[in-house]
Tab-separated table of C-alpha atoms in Angstrom:
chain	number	residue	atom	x	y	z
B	1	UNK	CA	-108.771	-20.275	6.893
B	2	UNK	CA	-106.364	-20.848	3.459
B	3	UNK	CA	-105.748	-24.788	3.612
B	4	UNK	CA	-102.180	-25.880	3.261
B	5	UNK	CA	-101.961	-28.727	0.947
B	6	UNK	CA	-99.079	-30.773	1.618
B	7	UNK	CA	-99.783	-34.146	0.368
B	8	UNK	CA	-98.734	-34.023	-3.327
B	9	UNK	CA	-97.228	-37.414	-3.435
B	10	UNK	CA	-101.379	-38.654	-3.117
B	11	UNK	CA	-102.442	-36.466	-5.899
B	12	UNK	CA	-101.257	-33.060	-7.809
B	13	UNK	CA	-103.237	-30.174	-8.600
B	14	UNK	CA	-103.672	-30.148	-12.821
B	15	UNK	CA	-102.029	-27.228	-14.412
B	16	UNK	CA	-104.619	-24.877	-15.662
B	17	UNK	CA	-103.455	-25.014	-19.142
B	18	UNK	CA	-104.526	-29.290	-18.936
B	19	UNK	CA	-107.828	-28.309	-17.181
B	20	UNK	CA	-108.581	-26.351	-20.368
B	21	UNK	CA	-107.824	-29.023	-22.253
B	22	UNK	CA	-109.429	-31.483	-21.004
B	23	UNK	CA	-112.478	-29.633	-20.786
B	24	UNK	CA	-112.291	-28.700	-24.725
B	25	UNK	CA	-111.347	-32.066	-26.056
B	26	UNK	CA	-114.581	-33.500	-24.187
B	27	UNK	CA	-116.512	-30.793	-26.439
B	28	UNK	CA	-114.375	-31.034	-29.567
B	29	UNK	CA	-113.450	-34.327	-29.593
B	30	UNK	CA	-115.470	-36.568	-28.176
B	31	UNK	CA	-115.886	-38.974	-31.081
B	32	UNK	CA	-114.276	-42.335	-30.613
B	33	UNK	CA	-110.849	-43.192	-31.465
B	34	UNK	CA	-111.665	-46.412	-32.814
B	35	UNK	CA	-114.355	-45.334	-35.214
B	36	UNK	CA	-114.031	-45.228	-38.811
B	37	UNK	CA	-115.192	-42.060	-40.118
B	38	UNK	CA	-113.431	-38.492	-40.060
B	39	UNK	CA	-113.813	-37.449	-36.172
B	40	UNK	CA	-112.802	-40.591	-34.945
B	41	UNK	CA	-109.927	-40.825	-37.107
B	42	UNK	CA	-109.003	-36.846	-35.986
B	43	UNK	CA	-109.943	-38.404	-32.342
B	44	UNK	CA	-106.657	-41.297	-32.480
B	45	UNK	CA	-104.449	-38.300	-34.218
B	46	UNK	CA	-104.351	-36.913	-31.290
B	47	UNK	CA	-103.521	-40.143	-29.013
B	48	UNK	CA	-101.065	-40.983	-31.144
B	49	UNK	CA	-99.750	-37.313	-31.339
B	50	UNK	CA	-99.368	-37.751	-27.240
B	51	UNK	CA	-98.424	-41.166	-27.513
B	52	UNK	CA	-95.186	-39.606	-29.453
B	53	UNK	CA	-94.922	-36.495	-26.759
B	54	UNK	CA	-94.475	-38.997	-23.864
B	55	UNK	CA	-92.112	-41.133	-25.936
B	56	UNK	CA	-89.990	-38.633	-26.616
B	57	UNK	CA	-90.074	-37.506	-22.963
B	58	UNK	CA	-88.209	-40.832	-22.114
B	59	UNK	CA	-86.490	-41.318	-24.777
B	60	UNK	CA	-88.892	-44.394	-26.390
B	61	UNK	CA	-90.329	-44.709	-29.644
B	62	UNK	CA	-94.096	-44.520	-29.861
B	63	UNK	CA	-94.743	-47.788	-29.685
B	64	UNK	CA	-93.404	-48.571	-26.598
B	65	UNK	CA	-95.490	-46.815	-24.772
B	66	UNK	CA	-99.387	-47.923	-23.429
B	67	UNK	CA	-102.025	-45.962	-22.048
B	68	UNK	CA	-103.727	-47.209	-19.228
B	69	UNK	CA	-105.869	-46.118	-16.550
B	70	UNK	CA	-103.243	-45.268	-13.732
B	71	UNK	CA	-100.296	-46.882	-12.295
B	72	UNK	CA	-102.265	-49.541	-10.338
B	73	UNK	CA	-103.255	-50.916	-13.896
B	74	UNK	CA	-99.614	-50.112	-15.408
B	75	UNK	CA	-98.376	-52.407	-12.710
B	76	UNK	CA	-100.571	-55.428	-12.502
B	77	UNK	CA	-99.847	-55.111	-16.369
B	78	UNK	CA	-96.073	-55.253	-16.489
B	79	UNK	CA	-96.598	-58.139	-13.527
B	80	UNK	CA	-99.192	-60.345	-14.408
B	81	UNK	CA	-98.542	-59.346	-18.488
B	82	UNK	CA	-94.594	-61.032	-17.786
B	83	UNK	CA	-96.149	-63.832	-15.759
B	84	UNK	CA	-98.445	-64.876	-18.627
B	85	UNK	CA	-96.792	-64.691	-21.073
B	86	UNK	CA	-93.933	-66.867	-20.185
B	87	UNK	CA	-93.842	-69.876	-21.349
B	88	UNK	CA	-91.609	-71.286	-18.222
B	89	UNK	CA	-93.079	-74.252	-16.598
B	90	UNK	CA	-92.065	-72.363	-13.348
B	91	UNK	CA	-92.373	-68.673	-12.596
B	92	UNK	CA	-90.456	-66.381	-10.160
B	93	UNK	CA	-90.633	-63.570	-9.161
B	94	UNK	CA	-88.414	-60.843	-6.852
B	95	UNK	CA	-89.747	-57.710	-5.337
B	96	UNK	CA	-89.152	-55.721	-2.721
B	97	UNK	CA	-91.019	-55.352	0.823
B	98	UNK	CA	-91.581	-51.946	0.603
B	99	UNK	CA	-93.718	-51.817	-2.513
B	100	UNK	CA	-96.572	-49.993	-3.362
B	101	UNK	CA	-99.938	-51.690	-2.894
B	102	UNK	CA	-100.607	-52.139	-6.558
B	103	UNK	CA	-96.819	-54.310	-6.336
B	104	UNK	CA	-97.111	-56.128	-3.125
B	105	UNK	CA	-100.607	-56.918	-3.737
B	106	UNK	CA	-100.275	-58.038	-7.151
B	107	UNK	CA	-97.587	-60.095	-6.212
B	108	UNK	CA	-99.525	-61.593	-3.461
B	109	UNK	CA	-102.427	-62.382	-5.479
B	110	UNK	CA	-99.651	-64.652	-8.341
B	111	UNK	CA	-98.492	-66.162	-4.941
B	112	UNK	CA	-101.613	-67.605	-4.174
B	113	UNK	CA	-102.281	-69.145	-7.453
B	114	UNK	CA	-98.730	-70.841	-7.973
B	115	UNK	CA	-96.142	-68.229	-8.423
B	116	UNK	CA	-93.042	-68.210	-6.654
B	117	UNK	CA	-92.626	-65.083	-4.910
B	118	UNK	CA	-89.212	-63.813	-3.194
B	119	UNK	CA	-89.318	-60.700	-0.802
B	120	UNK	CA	-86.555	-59.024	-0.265
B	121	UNK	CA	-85.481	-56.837	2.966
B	122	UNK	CA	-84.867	-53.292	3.090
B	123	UNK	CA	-81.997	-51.482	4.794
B	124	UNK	CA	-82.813	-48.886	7.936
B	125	UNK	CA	-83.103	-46.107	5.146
B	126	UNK	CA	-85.680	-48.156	3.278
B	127	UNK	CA	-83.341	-48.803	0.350
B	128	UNK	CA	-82.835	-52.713	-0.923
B	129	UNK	CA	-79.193	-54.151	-1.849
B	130	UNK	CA	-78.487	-55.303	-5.245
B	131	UNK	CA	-76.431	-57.866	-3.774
B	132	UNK	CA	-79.635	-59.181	-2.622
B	133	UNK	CA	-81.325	-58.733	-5.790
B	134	UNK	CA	-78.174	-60.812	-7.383
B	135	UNK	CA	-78.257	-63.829	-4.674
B	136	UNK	CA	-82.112	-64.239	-5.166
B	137	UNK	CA	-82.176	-64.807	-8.924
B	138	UNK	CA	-82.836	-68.608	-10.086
B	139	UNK	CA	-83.215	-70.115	-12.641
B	140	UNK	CA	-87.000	-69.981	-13.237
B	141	UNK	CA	-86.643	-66.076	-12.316
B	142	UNK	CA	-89.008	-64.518	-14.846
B	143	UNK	CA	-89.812	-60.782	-13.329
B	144	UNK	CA	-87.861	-58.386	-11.175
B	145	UNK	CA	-89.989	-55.768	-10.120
B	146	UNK	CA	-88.585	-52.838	-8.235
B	147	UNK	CA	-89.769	-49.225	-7.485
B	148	UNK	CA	-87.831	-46.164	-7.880
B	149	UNK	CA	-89.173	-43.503	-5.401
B	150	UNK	CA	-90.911	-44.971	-2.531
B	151	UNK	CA	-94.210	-43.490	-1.792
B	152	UNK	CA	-93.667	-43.119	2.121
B	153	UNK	CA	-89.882	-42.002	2.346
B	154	UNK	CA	-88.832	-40.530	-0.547
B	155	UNK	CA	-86.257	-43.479	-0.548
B	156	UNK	CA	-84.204	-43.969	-3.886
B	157	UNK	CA	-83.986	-47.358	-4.534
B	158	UNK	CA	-80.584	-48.300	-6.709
B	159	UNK	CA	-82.155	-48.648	-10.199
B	160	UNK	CA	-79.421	-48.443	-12.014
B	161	UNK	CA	-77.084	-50.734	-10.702
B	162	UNK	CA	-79.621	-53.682	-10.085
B	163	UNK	CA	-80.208	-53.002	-14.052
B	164	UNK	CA	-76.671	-53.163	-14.750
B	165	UNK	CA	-76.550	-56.587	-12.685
B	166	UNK	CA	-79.382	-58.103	-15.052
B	167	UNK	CA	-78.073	-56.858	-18.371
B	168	UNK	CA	-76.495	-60.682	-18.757
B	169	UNK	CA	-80.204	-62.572	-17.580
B	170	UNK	CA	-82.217	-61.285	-20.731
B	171	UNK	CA	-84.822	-63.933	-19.522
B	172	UNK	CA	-85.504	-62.244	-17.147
B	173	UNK	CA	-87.513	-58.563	-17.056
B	174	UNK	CA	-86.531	-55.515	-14.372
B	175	UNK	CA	-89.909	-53.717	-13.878
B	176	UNK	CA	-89.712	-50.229	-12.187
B	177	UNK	CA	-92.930	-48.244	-10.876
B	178	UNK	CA	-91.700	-44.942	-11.270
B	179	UNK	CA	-95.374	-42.847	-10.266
B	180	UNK	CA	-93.774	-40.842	-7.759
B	181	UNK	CA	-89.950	-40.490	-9.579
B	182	UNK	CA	-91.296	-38.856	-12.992
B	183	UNK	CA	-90.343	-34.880	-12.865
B	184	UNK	CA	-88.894	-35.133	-9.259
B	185	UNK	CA	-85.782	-37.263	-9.829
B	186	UNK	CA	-83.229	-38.158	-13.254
B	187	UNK	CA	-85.293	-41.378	-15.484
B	188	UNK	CA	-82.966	-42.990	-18.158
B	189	UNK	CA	-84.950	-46.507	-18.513
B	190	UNK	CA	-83.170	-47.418	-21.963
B	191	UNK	CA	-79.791	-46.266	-19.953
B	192	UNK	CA	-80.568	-48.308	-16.915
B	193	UNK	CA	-81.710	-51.651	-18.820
B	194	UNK	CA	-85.221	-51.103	-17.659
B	195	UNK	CA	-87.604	-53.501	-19.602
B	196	UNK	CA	-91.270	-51.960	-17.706
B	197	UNK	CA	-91.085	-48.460	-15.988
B	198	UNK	CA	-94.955	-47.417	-14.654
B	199	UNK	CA	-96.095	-43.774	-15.202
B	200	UNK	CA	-99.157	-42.184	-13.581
B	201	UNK	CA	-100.293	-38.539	-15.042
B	202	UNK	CA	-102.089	-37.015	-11.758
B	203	UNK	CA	-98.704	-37.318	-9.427
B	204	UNK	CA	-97.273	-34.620	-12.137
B	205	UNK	CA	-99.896	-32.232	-12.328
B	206	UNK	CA	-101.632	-34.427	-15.421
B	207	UNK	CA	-105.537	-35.729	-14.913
B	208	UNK	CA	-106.868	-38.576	-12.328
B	209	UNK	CA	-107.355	-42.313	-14.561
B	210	UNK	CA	-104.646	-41.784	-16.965
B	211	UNK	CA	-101.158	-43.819	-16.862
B	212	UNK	CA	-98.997	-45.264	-18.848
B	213	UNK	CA	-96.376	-48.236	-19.434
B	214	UNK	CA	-93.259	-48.203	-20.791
B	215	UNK	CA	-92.407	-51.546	-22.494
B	216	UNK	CA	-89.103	-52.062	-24.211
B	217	UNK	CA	-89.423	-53.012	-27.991
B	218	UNK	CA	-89.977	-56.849	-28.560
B	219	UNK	CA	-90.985	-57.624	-25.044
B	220	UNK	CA	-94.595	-59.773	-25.510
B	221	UNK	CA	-96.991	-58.745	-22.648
B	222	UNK	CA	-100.227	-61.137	-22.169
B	223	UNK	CA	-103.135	-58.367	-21.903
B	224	UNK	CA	-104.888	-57.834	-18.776
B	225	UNK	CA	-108.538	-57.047	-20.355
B	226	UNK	CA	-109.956	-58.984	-23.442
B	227	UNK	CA	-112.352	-56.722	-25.889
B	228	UNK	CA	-111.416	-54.515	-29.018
B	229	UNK	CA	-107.726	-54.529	-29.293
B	230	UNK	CA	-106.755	-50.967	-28.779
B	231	UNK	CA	-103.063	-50.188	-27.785
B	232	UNK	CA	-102.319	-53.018	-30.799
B	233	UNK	CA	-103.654	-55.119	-28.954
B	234	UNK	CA	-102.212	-54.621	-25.540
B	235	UNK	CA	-104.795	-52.711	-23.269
B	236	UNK	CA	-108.218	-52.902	-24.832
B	237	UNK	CA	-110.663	-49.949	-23.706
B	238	UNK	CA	-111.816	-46.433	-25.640
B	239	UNK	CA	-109.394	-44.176	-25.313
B	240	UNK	CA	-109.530	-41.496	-22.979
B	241	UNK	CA	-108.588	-39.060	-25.832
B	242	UNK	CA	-108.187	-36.058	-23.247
B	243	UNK	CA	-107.112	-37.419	-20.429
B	244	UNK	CA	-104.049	-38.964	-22.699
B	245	UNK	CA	-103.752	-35.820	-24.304
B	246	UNK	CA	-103.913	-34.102	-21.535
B	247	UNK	CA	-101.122	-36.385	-19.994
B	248	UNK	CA	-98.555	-35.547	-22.249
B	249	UNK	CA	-98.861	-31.634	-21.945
B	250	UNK	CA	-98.605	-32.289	-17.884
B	251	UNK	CA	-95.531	-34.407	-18.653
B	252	UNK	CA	-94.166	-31.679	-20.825
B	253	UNK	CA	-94.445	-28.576	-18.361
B	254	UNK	CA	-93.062	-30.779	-15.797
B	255	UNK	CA	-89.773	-32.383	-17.674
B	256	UNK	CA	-89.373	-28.685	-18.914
B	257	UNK	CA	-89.033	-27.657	-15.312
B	258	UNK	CA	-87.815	-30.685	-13.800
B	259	UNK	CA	-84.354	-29.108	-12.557
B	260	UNK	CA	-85.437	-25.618	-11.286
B	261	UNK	CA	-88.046	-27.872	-9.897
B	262	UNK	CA	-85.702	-30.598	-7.841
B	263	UNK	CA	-83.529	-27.533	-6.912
B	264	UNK	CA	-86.149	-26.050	-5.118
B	265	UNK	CA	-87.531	-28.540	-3.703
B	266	UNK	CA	-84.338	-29.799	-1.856
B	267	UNK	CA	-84.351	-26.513	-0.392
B	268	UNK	CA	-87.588	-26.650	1.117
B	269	UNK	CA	-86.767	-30.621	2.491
B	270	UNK	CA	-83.189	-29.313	4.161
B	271	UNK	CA	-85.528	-26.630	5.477
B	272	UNK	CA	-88.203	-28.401	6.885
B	273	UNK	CA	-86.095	-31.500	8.438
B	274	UNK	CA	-84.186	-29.007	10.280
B	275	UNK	CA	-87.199	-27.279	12.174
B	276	UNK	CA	-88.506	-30.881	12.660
B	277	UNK	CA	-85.520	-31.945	14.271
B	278	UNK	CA	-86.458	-29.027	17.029
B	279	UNK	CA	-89.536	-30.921	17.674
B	280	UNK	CA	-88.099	-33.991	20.101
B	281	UNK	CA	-91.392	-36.002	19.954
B	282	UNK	CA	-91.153	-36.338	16.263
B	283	UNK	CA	-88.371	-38.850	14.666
B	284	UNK	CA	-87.281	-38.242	10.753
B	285	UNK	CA	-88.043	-41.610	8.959
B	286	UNK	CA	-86.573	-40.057	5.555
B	287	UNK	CA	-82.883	-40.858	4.575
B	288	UNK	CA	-81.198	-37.200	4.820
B	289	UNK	CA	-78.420	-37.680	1.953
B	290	UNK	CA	-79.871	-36.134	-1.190
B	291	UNK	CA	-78.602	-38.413	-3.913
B	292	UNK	CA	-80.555	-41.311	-1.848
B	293	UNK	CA	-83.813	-39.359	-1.505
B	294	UNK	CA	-86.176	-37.539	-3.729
B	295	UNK	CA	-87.168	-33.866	-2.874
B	296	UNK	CA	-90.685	-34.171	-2.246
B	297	UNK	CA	-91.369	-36.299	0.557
B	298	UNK	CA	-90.688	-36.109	3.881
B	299	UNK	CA	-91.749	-38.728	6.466
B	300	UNK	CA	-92.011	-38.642	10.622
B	301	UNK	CA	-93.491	-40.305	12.906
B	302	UNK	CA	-94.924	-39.558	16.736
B	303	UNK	CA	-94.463	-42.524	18.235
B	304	UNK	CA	-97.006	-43.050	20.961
B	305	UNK	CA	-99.322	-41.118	19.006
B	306	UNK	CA	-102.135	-42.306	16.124
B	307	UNK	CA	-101.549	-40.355	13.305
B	308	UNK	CA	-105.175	-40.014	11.995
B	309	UNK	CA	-104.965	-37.376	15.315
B	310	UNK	CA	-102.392	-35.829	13.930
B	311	UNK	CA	-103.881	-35.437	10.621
B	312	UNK	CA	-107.359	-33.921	11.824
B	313	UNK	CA	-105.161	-31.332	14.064
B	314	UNK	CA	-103.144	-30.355	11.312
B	315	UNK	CA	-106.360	-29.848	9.254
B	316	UNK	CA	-107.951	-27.924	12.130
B	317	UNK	CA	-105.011	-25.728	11.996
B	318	UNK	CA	-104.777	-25.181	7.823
B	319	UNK	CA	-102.533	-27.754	7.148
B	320	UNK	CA	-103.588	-31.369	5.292
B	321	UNK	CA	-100.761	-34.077	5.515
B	322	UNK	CA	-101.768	-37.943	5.087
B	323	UNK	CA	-100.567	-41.202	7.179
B	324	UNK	CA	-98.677	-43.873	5.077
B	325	UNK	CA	-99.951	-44.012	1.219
B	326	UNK	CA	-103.538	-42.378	0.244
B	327	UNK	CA	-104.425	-46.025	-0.898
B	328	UNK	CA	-103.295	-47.406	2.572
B	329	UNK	CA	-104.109	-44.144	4.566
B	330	UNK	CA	-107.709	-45.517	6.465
B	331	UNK	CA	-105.528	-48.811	7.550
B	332	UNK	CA	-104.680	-48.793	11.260
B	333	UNK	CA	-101.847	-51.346	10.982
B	334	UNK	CA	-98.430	-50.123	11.018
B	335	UNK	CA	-96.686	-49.186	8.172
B	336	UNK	CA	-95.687	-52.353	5.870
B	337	UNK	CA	-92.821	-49.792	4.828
B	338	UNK	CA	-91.735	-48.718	8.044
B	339	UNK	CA	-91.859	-52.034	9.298
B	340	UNK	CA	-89.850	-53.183	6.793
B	341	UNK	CA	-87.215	-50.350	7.525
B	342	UNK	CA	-86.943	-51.998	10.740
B	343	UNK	CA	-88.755	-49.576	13.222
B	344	UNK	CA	-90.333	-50.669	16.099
B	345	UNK	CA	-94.195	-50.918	15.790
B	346	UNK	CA	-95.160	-47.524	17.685
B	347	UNK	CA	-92.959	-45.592	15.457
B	348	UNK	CA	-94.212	-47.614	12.362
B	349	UNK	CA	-97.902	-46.749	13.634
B	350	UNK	CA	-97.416	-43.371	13.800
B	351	UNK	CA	-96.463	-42.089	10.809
B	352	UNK	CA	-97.354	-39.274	8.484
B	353	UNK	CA	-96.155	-38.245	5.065
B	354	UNK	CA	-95.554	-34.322	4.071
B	355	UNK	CA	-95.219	-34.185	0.354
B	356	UNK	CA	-94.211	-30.759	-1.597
B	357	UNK	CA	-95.621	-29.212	-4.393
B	358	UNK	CA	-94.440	-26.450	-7.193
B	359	UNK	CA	-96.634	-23.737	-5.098
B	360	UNK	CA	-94.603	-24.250	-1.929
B	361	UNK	CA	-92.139	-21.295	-0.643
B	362	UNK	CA	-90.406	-20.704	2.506
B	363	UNK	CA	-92.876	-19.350	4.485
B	364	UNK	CA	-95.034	-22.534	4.142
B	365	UNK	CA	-92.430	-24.712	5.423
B	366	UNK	CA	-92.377	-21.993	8.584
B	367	UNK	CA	-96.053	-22.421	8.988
B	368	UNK	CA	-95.632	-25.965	8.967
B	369	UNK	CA	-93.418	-26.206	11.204
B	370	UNK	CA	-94.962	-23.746	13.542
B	371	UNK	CA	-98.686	-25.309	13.033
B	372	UNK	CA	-97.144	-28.732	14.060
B	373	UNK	CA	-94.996	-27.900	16.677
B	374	UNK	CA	-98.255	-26.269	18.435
B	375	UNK	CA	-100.208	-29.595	17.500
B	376	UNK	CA	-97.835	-31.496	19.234
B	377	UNK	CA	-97.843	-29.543	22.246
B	378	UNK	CA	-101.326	-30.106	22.892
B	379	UNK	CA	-100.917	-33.817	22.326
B	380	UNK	CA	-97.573	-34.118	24.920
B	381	UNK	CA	-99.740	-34.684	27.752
B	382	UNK	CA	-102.433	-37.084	25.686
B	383	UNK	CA	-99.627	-39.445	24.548
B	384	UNK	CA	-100.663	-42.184	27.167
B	385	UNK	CA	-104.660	-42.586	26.407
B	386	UNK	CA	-103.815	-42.426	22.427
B	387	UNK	CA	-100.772	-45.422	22.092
């Protein structure tokens, strides 16, 4: 049987044009980027070659941009780099409750050793006010840290006007984790007064370990890992010379495709929340205005129902979907996120996440549909023994 892969927003398949080229850089250019003679100097060419590809993709200059190994590592850095470095007696810092794992946790962890940690509430579409943002600045505020695509919903959280609101407290830095907005929805960082905004290169199509972070000129970032002072300084390591490389072509093929892309996509999500609204078990946990939702998640939940169940059906029939986030997907808690959004706990524990991806048509969405529908008809009369 052809497996259906519809969990994209866990992981992308590469474009074969960056499989190639990761696979010939690890025979051409293998030679370290940091050493002195002629192949390591052709070696950091070609970093620094990507390193202006992904700037210009954002409009940054090179050297506001870090490699790292993934977003989990581009957001601990743009936390705990903020936290210390600042030279406040005091530290604060805002986030929001539906964070990803590498967010909340890292937040979390700063809690425990001192930091002053404010988390704010969601609204039933998992989107946080600004007002709130505004009313839960202080004075010893150093970091606002605030995701643009949530990994569960698809939720667009309102980037640009909580920048706007901090564009008079230069003290204090707006970080955005933006792994699951890059390619699917509109990213002006500069525009918005982003100071941190968190890339990750295999949720568009790049390779698994690379990231990046965006850091506005002038900002001073304490580095996470002590050793040889690569990234001037920033985020010592040897470079992965293809998988950065190879970054920067998957972030090319995707921003050159971006709209066709979104376009599309939207059509399939209007497609498939309509056949899942014939399906009365299931409720839609996804915001169903566009402009507040990106194209390529879609989340629902059985309620009654564990969704690891659901999950091994679906694969039985073709089709793999996930429950929650891949990093929180063997948990058997409720969903922080869903939670958060304020549904009750057997909704909230029986959730899964459908995520598109560019091979996707029509007829897919049909299967889907179909394949889950029947799932869920041989579940009806199991609800009972399985909530």
């Amino acid at each position: 049987m052809d497996m259906l892969y519809f969990d994209h927003a866990a992981s992308t398949l590469p474009y074969e044009q960056v499989v190639r080229t990761v696979g010939e850089l690890m025979t051409l250019h293998y030679a370290n980027a940091a050493a002195l003679h002629k192949s390591g100097a052709e070696a950091m060419r070609l970093v620094e070659r990507a390193r202006s590809a992904v700037a210009g993709a954002f409009g940054a200059k090179p050297d506001e941009v870090v490699f790292t190994s993934g977003g989990t590592e581009s957001n601990n850095f743009a936390i705990k780099g903020t936290v210390f470095s600042s030279r406040k007696p005091k530290k604060h810092i805002i986030t929001t409750a539906i964070e990803h794992a590498s967010v909340y946790e890292c937040v979390k962890q700063l809690e425990r050793q001192g930091v002053e940690v404010t988390i704010l509430p969601v609204d039933g579409q998992g989107r946080v006010s600004p007002d709130s943002v505004a009313n839960a600045l202080r004075e010893d505020t150093v970091l606002v840290s605030v995701m643009h695509v949530n990994n569960e919903t698809g939720a667009i959280q309102p980037i640009e006007e909580i920048g706007r609101l901090l564009a008079d407290r230069p003290q204090v830095r707006f970080h955005v984790d933006g792994v699951q907005a890059i390619g699917k929805v509109p990213v002006r960082w500069k525009e918005w007064g982003i100071d941190l905004y968190t890339g990750s290169a295999h949720k568009f199509r790049g390779p698994k370990g690379v990231g990046f972070l965006l850091v506005r000129e002038g900002l001073a970032l304490a580095p996470l890992l002590a050793g040889g002072g690569q990234e001037d300084g920033r985020r010592s390591g040897t470079h992965n010379v293809p998988g950065i490389v190879a970054t920067a072509q998957a972030l090319r093929l995707t921003m050159e495709s971006m709209d066709e892309r979104r376009a599309r996509m939207y059509g399939l999500r209007r497609k498939l929340i309509g056949l899942l609204k014939d399906i009365p078990e299931l409720c839609l946990n996804v915001p169903e205005e566009e402009e507040r939702s990106a194209p390529q998640i879609v989340n629902v939940s059985y309620p009654g129902m564990r969704p690891e169940v659901l999950v091994h059906m679906l694969e039985e029939h073709g089709i793999l979907i996930s429950t929650q986030s891949a990093c929180s997907s063997k948990s058997l808690k409720p969903s922080r996120v869903l939670t958060a959004m304020g549904l009750d706990e057997q909704r909230a524990s029986g959730s899964i996440r459908i995520s598109f991806g560019d091979e996707h048509t029509e007829r897919d969405i049909d299967l889907l549909a179909d394949r889950l529908r029947a799932v869920v008809a041989k579940l009806k009369p199991l609800e009972r023994s399985f909530s």
